Tab-separated table of C-alpha atoms in Angstrom:
chain	number	residue	atom	x	y	z
A	603	GLU	CA	-5.727	-15.030	-11.602
A	604	VAL	CA	-6.271	-11.678	-9.913
A	605	GLN	CA	-5.314	-8.799	-12.174
A	606	LEU	CA	-5.393	-5.057	-11.610
A	607	VAL	CA	-4.454	-2.922	-14.591
A	608	GLU	CA	-4.139	0.835	-14.202
A	609	SER	CA	-4.369	3.321	-17.031
A	610	GLY	CA	-4.809	7.014	-17.593
A	611	GLY	CA	-1.515	8.360	-16.349
A	612	GLY	CA	0.524	10.919	-18.230
A	613	LEU	CA	1.900	14.431	-18.258
A	614	VAL	CA	-0.398	17.197	-17.113
A	615	GLN	CA	0.146	20.852	-16.306
A	616	PRO	CA	-0.285	22.203	-12.788
A	617	GLY	CA	-3.934	22.940	-12.165
A	618	GLY	CA	-5.006	20.370	-14.701
A	619	SER	CA	-7.072	17.218	-14.365
A	620	LEU	CA	-6.586	13.550	-15.017
A	621	ARG	CA	-8.724	10.472	-14.562
A	622	LEU	CA	-7.113	7.174	-13.643
A	623	SER	CA	-8.775	3.829	-14.152
A	624	CYS	CA	-8.099	0.385	-12.763
A	625	ALA	CA	-9.569	-2.613	-14.559
A	626	ALA	CA	-10.035	-5.568	-12.239
A	627	SER	CA	-10.375	-9.213	-13.234
A	628	GLY	CA	-9.999	-12.680	-11.804
A	629	PHE	CA	-12.029	-12.045	-8.642
A	630	THR	CA	-15.399	-10.805	-7.426
A	631	PHE	CA	-14.720	-7.087	-7.535
A	632	SER	CA	-17.904	-6.045	-5.768
A	633	ILE	CA	-17.023	-7.684	-2.442
A	634	HIS	CA	-13.715	-5.927	-1.844
A	635	TRP	CA	-12.753	-2.507	-0.596
A	636	MET	CA	-10.493	-0.906	-3.190
A	637	ASN	CA	-7.687	1.599	-2.780
A	638	TRP	CA	-5.331	3.961	-4.535
A	639	VAL	CA	-1.773	4.239	-3.261
A	640	ARG	CA	0.910	6.473	-4.763
A	641	GLN	CA	4.664	6.644	-4.711
A	642	ALA	CA	6.582	9.764	-5.669
A	643	PRO	CA	9.849	9.157	-7.526
A	644	GLY	CA	12.432	7.758	-5.129
A	645	LYS	CA	10.066	8.082	-2.163
A	646	GLY	CA	7.934	5.839	-0.010
A	647	LEU	CA	4.347	4.705	-0.282
A	648	GLU	CA	1.468	7.057	0.420
A	649	TRP	CA	-2.121	5.898	0.617
A	650	VAL	CA	-4.464	8.157	-1.357
A	651	ALA	CA	-8.034	6.932	-0.979
A	652	ASN	CA	-10.277	3.943	-0.552
A	653	ILE	CA	-13.873	3.027	-1.283
A	654	LYS	CA	-16.267	0.539	0.233
A	655	GLN	CA	-17.731	-2.333	-1.732
A	656	ASP	CA	-20.942	-0.482	-2.634
A	657	GLY	CA	-19.341	2.945	-2.898
A	658	SER	CA	-21.188	4.253	0.161
A	659	GLU	CA	-18.016	5.088	2.104
A	660	LYS	CA	-14.916	6.840	0.841
A	661	TYR	CA	-11.839	8.043	2.681
A	662	TYR	CA	-9.008	10.271	1.533
A	663	VAL	CA	-5.602	11.367	2.736
A	664	ASP	CA	-5.646	15.026	3.762
A	665	PRO	CA	-3.522	16.460	0.899
A	666	VAL	CA	-5.998	15.274	-1.745
A	667	LYS	CA	-9.297	15.995	0.006
A	668	GLY	CA	-11.482	18.215	-2.116
A	669	ARG	CA	-9.359	17.624	-5.227
A	670	PHE	CA	-9.511	13.857	-5.826
A	671	THR	CA	-12.589	11.663	-6.081
A	672	ILE	CA	-12.548	7.886	-5.923
A	673	SER	CA	-15.370	5.922	-7.527
A	674	ARG	CA	-16.188	2.446	-8.744
A	675	ASP	CA	-18.432	0.685	-11.225
A	676	ASN	CA	-19.103	-2.828	-9.989
A	677	ALA	CA	-20.910	-3.776	-13.200
A	678	LYS	CA	-17.744	-3.042	-15.171
A	679	ASN	CA	-15.206	-4.100	-12.507
A	680	LEU	CA	-13.680	-0.670	-12.722
A	681	LEU	CA	-12.090	1.564	-10.111
A	682	SER	CA	-11.456	5.220	-10.916
A	683	LEU	CA	-9.666	8.220	-9.482
A	684	GLN	CA	-10.623	11.672	-10.730
A	685	MET	CA	-7.807	14.090	-9.978
A	686	ASN	CA	-8.411	17.824	-10.254
A	687	SER	CA	-6.313	20.880	-9.445
A	688	LEU	CA	-3.178	18.834	-9.795
A	689	ARG	CA	0.049	20.013	-8.182
A	690	ALA	CA	3.675	19.171	-8.724
A	691	GLU	CA	3.646	17.194	-5.480
A	692	ASP	CA	1.023	14.846	-6.949
A	693	THR	CA	3.671	13.504	-9.315
A	694	ALA	CA	3.916	9.795	-8.560
A	695	VAL	CA	3.230	6.289	-9.679
A	696	TYR	CA	-0.371	5.542	-8.744
A	697	TYR	CA	-1.204	1.986	-7.757
A	698	CYS	CA	-4.592	0.384	-7.549
A	699	ALA	CA	-4.735	-2.071	-4.638
A	700	ARG	CA	-7.311	-4.564	-3.480
A	701	ALA	CA	-8.066	-4.993	0.212
A	702	LEU	CA	-8.321	-8.434	1.738
A	703	PHE	CA	-11.848	-9.813	1.841
A	704	GLY	CA	-13.485	-8.640	5.040
A	705	ASP	CA	-10.848	-5.963	5.512
A	706	TYR	CA	-10.417	-2.426	4.207
A	707	SER	CA	-6.804	-1.578	4.763
A	708	THR	CA	-4.703	-4.650	4.035
A	709	PHE	CA	-3.611	-4.702	0.417
A	710	ASP	CA	-3.215	-8.213	-0.921
A	711	TYR	CA	-3.040	-7.438	-4.637
A	712	TRP	CA	-1.554	-4.453	-6.427
A	713	GLY	CA	-1.497	-3.317	-10.014
A	714	GLN	CA	1.733	-2.361	-11.748
A	715	GLY	CA	0.977	1.318	-11.465
A	716	THR	CA	0.535	4.264	-13.789
A	717	LEU	CA	2.805	7.308	-13.748
A	718	VAL	CA	1.357	10.765	-13.303
A	719	THR	CA	3.669	13.690	-13.938
A	720	VAL	CA	2.524	17.194	-13.078
A	721	SER	CA	4.780	19.722	-14.714
A	722	SER	CA	4.690	22.752	-16.949
B	886	SER	CA	-1.672	12.332	12.771
B	887	TYR	CA	-0.251	8.905	13.494
B	888	GLU	CA	3.353	8.278	12.504
B	889	LEU	CA	5.328	5.110	11.874
B	890	THR	CA	9.104	5.148	12.174
B	891	GLN	CA	11.340	2.739	10.321
B	892	PRO	CA	15.139	2.728	10.095
B	893	LEU	CA	16.315	3.856	6.685
B	894	SER	CA	18.508	0.827	6.160
B	895	VAL	CA	19.327	-2.543	7.624
B	896	SER	CA	22.070	-4.904	6.543
B	897	VAL	CA	22.204	-8.637	7.103
B	898	ALA	CA	24.702	-11.301	6.156
B	899	LEU	CA	23.542	-13.997	3.800
B	900	GLY	CA	21.900	-16.778	5.791
B	901	GLN	CA	21.551	-14.713	8.948
B	902	THR	CA	18.480	-13.157	10.559
B	903	ALA	CA	17.253	-9.650	9.790
B	904	ARG	CA	14.964	-7.762	12.134
B	905	LEU	CA	13.160	-4.746	10.716
B	906	THR	CA	11.399	-2.525	13.195
B	907	CYS	CA	8.423	-0.223	12.934
B	908	GLY	CA	7.816	2.198	15.759
B	909	GLY	CA	4.567	3.922	16.625
B	910	ASN	CA	2.679	5.103	19.676
B	911	HIS	CA	0.954	2.058	21.174
B	912	ILE	CA	1.385	0.247	17.895
B	913	GLY	CA	0.843	-2.987	19.797
B	914	SER	CA	-2.857	-2.160	19.902
B	915	LYS	CA	-3.066	-1.967	16.123
B	916	ASN	CA	-2.908	-4.460	13.275
B	917	VAL	CA	0.364	-4.050	11.425
B	918	HIS	CA	0.956	-5.128	7.854
B	919	TRP	CA	4.264	-5.426	5.996
B	920	TYR	CA	5.046	-5.029	2.305
B	921	GLN	CA	8.115	-5.868	0.291
B	922	GLN	CA	8.978	-3.791	-2.752
B	923	LYS	CA	11.755	-4.564	-5.185
B	924	PRO	CA	13.045	-1.942	-7.633
B	925	GLY	CA	10.619	-1.219	-10.446
B	926	GLN	CA	7.952	-3.498	-9.032
B	927	ALA	CA	4.702	-3.092	-7.155
B	928	PRO	CA	4.682	-3.828	-3.431
B	929	VAL	CA	3.892	-7.333	-2.222
B	930	LEU	CA	2.147	-8.132	1.051
B	931	VAL	CA	4.437	-10.342	3.146
B	932	LEU	CA	2.734	-10.216	6.545
B	933	TYR	CA	-0.684	-9.037	7.697
B	934	ARG	CA	-2.249	-8.494	11.099
B	935	ASP	CA	1.129	-8.693	12.776
B	936	THR	CA	1.945	-12.346	12.221
B	937	ASN	CA	0.006	-13.806	9.301
B	938	ARG	CA	1.681	-14.826	6.060
B	939	PRO	CA	-0.231	-14.701	2.766
B	940	SER	CA	-0.034	-17.818	0.659
B	941	GLY	CA	3.258	-18.071	-1.153
B	942	ILE	CA	5.269	-16.164	1.453
B	943	PRO	CA	7.993	-18.347	2.987
B	944	GLU	CA	7.924	-19.313	6.658
B	945	ARG	CA	11.212	-17.429	6.975
B	946	PHE	CA	9.085	-14.281	7.265
B	947	SER	CA	7.562	-13.765	10.687
B	948	GLY	CA	6.352	-10.895	12.801
B	949	SER	CA	5.624	-9.600	16.245
B	950	ASN	CA	3.957	-6.529	17.658
B	951	SER	CA	3.978	-5.223	21.212
B	952	GLY	CA	4.139	-1.934	23.015
B	953	ASN	CA	5.522	0.703	20.693
B	954	THR	CA	7.341	-1.570	18.245
B	955	ALA	CA	6.362	-4.037	15.552
B	956	THR	CA	9.034	-6.246	14.049
B	957	LEU	CA	9.368	-8.128	10.787
B	958	THR	CA	11.877	-10.942	11.126
B	959	ILE	CA	13.462	-12.553	8.097
B	960	SER	CA	15.315	-15.748	8.932
B	961	ARG	CA	18.026	-17.290	6.778
B	962	ALA	CA	18.183	-14.181	4.643
B	963	GLN	CA	18.607	-14.719	0.916
B	964	ALA	CA	19.820	-12.425	-1.832
B	965	GLY	CA	16.258	-12.313	-3.148
B	966	ASP	CA	15.083	-10.717	0.104
B	967	GLU	CA	16.957	-7.533	-0.724
B	968	ALA	CA	14.245	-4.905	-1.096
B	969	ASP	CA	12.452	-2.021	0.555
B	970	TYR	CA	10.070	-2.997	3.340
B	971	TYR	CA	7.144	-0.889	4.511
B	972	CYS	CA	5.001	-1.289	7.597
B	973	GLN	CA	1.409	-0.054	7.542
B	974	VAL	CA	-1.505	0.480	9.909
B	975	TRP	CA	-5.006	1.929	9.832
B	976	ASP	CA	-5.586	4.907	12.111
B	977	SER	CA	-8.386	7.453	12.344
B	978	SER	CA	-9.917	6.468	9.008
B	979	THR	CA	-6.638	6.683	7.135
B	980	VAL	CA	-3.952	4.276	6.053
B	981	VAL	CA	-0.502	5.110	7.361
B	982	PHE	CA	2.736	3.760	5.910
B	983	GLY	CA	6.131	3.880	7.496
B	984	GLY	CA	8.908	5.535	5.549
B	985	GLY	CA	10.391	2.195	4.549
B	986	THR	CA	13.571	0.285	5.289
B	987	LYS	CA	16.041	-0.751	2.640
B	988	LEU	CA	17.286	-4.243	3.416
B	989	THR	CA	20.712	-5.107	2.069
B	990	VAL	CA	21.871	-8.714	2.087
B	991	LEU	CA	25.649	-8.875	2.254
C-alpha cells in the first residue's frame, strides 16, 4: 500500500525556518517525481515545488523561489522541504504528493498533510 | 502566468448530472487533471489527462477538454460526491490549479 507521511510542521515566527519531511513507503520511491502542494486555511490548492527522480531537476512556484529548497534521499525514501525566511502567507497545510509513473505533474497519491503556522 | 477559472459553486440534484467547468486559454492543448477534496481530507485524483480514470474511480466520472474549456462530468450524482473539485495543468514549468468548485448535491 502506498503511504506518504508528512512531518515537521508546527508554529514558527516570521523569518524563521522549518524543515518538512515526507516518508514514503509501499512503492519504488526512486522512479517517481515528487511534489509539495500547500493549502492555506479555507483556500484552494497551491503547488509549491517538485523534484525529478534523481534530484537533478527542481521547480518552484514563484513566491517560494530563493526561500524553499526541495530535496530527496532515495536511499531512505524521504522527501524534504527546507523552508527559510518564512512569512505569514506561508501558513498552510503542506501535502507531499507522488506523480504518476512517467509523469511529473499528475498527483496520484497524497499524504495527509502537515500544518505550518507562521505567526508571532 | 497561466490561469484556470472555475465557478465557485455548482449544485446538482441527487441522481442528476453535474458538469464542472475549468476555463483557460487554449486549455484544449493541455492535459487537464481533476481532484476531489472532501473536508479535512487530502485531495484525490479523479481524472487525469482529460478523460482517464484512476483505478477505483467510478465510471460516473468522465471528462472532456476542447478549446478554452475542460469539463468534469459527474453522472447520477450521489451524496458522497459532495466535495471541492480542482482542475490542474502543467504550464511553463509550473503546476497550476484552478480555484476550485464546491459541488453541492441537493
